[in-house]
Each structure stands twice: as C-alpha cells, then as structure tokens.
Backbone as ProteinMPNN parsed JSONL, in Angstrom:
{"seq_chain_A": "XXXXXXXXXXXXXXXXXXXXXXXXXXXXXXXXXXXXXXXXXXXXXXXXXX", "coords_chain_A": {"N_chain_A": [[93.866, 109.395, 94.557], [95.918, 108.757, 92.023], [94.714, 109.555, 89.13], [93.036, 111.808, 89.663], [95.223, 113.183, 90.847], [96.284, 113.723, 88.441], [94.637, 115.083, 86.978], [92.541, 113.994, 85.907], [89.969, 113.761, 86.262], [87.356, 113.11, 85.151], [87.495, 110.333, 84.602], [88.635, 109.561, 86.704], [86.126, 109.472, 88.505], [84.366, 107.949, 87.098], [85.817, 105.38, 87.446], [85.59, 105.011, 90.189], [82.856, 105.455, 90.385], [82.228, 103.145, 89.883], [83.202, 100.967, 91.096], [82.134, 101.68, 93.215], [79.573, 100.512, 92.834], [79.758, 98.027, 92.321], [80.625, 96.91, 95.207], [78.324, 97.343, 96.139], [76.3, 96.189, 95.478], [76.914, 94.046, 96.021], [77.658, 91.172, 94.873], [79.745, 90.537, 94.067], [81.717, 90.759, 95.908], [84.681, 91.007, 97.941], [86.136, 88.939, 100.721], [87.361, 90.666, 102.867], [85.246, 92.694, 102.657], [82.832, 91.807, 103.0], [82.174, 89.513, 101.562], [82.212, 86.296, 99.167], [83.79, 86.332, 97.015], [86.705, 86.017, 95.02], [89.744, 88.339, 94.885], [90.481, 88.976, 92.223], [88.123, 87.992, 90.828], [86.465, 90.258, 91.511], [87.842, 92.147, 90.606], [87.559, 91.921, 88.065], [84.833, 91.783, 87.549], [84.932, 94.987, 87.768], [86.229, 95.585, 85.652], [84.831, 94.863, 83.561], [82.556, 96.169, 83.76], [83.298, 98.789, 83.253]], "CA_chain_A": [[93.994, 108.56, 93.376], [96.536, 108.989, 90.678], [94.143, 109.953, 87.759], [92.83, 112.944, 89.963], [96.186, 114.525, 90.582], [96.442, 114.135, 86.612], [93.47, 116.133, 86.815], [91.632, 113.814, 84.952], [88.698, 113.312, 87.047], [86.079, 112.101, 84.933], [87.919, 108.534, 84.459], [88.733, 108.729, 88.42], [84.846, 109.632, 89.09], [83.765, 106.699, 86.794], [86.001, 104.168, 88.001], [85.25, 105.109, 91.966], [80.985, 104.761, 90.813], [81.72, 101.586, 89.066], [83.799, 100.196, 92.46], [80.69, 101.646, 94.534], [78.219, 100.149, 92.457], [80.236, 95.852, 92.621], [80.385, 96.437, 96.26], [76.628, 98.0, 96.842], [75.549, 95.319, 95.224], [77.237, 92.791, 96.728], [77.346, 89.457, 94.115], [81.626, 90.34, 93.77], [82.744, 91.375, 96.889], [85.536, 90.306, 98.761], [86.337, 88.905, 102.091], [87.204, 92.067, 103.451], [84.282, 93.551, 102.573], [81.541, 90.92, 103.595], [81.883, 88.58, 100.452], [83.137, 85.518, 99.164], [84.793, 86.831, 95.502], [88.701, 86.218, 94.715], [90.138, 89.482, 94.433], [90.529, 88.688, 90.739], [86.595, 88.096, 90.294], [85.988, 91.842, 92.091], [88.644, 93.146, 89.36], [87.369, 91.612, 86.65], [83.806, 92.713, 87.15], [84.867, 96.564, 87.425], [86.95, 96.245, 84.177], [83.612, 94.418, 82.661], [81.777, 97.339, 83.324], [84.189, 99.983, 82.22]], "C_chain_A": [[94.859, 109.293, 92.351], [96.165, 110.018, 89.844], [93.785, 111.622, 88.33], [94.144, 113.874, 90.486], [96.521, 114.579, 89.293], [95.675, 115.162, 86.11], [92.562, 115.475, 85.67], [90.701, 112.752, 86.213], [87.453, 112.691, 86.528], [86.605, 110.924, 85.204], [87.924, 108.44, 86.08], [86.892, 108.563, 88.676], [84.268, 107.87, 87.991], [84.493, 105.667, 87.02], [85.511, 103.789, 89.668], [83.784, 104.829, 91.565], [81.086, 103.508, 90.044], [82.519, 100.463, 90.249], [82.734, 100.077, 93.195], [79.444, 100.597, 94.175], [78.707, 98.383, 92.59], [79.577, 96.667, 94.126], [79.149, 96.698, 97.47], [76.226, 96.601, 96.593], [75.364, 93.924, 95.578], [77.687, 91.848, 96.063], [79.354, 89.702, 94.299], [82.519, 91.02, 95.057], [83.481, 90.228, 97.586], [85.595, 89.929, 100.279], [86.281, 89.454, 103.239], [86.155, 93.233, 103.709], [82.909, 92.448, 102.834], [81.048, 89.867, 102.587], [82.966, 87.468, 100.369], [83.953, 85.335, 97.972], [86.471, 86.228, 95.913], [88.383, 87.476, 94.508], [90.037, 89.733, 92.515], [89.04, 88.681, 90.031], [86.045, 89.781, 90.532], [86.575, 92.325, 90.654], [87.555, 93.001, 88.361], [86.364, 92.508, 86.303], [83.653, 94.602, 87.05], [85.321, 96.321, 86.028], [85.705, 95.632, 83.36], [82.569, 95.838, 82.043], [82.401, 98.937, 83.196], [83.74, 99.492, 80.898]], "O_chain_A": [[94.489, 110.372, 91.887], [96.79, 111.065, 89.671], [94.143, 112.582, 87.648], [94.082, 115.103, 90.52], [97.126, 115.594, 88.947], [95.888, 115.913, 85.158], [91.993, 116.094, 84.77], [90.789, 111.632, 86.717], [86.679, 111.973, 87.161], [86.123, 110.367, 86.19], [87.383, 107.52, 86.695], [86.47, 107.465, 89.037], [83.846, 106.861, 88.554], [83.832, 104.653, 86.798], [85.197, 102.71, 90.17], [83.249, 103.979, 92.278], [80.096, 102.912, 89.62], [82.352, 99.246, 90.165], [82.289, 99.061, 93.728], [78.641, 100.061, 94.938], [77.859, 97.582, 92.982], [78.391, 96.98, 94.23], [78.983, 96.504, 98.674], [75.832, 95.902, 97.526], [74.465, 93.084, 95.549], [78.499, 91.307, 96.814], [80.037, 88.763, 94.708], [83.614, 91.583, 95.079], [83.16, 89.055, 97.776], [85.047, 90.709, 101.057], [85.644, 89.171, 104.253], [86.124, 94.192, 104.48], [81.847, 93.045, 102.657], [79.916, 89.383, 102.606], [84.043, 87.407, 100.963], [84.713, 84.375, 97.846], [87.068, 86.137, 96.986], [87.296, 87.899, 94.116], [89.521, 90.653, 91.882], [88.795, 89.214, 88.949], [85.303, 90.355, 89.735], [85.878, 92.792, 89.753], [86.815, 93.897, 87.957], [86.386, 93.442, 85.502], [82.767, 95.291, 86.545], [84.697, 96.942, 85.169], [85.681, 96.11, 82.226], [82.132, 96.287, 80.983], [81.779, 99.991, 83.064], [84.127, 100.046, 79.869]]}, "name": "protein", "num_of_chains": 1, "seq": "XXXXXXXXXXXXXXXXXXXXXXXXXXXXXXXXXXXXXXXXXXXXXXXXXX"}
C-alpha cells in the first residue's frame, strides 16, 4: 500500500481494520467477496467509518 511506503502506517493500519471489519461483517460486501453491495456502497461505508 502506498501510505506504508510513505511510512505512514497508522492511516494504512486504520484503513486495512476498517476494510476487515465491512467485509467480516458482511452487510457491504461485494460480489467478489460473497455479497450483493455495488462497489460504490462497499466504498462508501469504509469512508463512513473513517
């Protein structure tokens, strides 16, 4: 990821547990991943919970 060769790892580490935590949970996942979300609904809800 980007942010971690910037060396700014907190922001990478809290965007990677706020990805893990949509697609643990399931309600916004995508197609690809065993859901029926738009890509656009997955986004949204990470940037919600940023």
């Amino acid at each position: 990821m980007m942010l971690r060769y910037m060396e700014l790892n907190e922001y990478a580490d809290k965007i990677e547990s706020v990805c893990f935590d949509v697609i643990r949970e399931g309600k916004h996942r995508t197609a690809d991943l065993g859901g029926k979300a738009k890509c656009s609904e997955f986004t949204d809800e990470i940037c919600a919970r940023l």
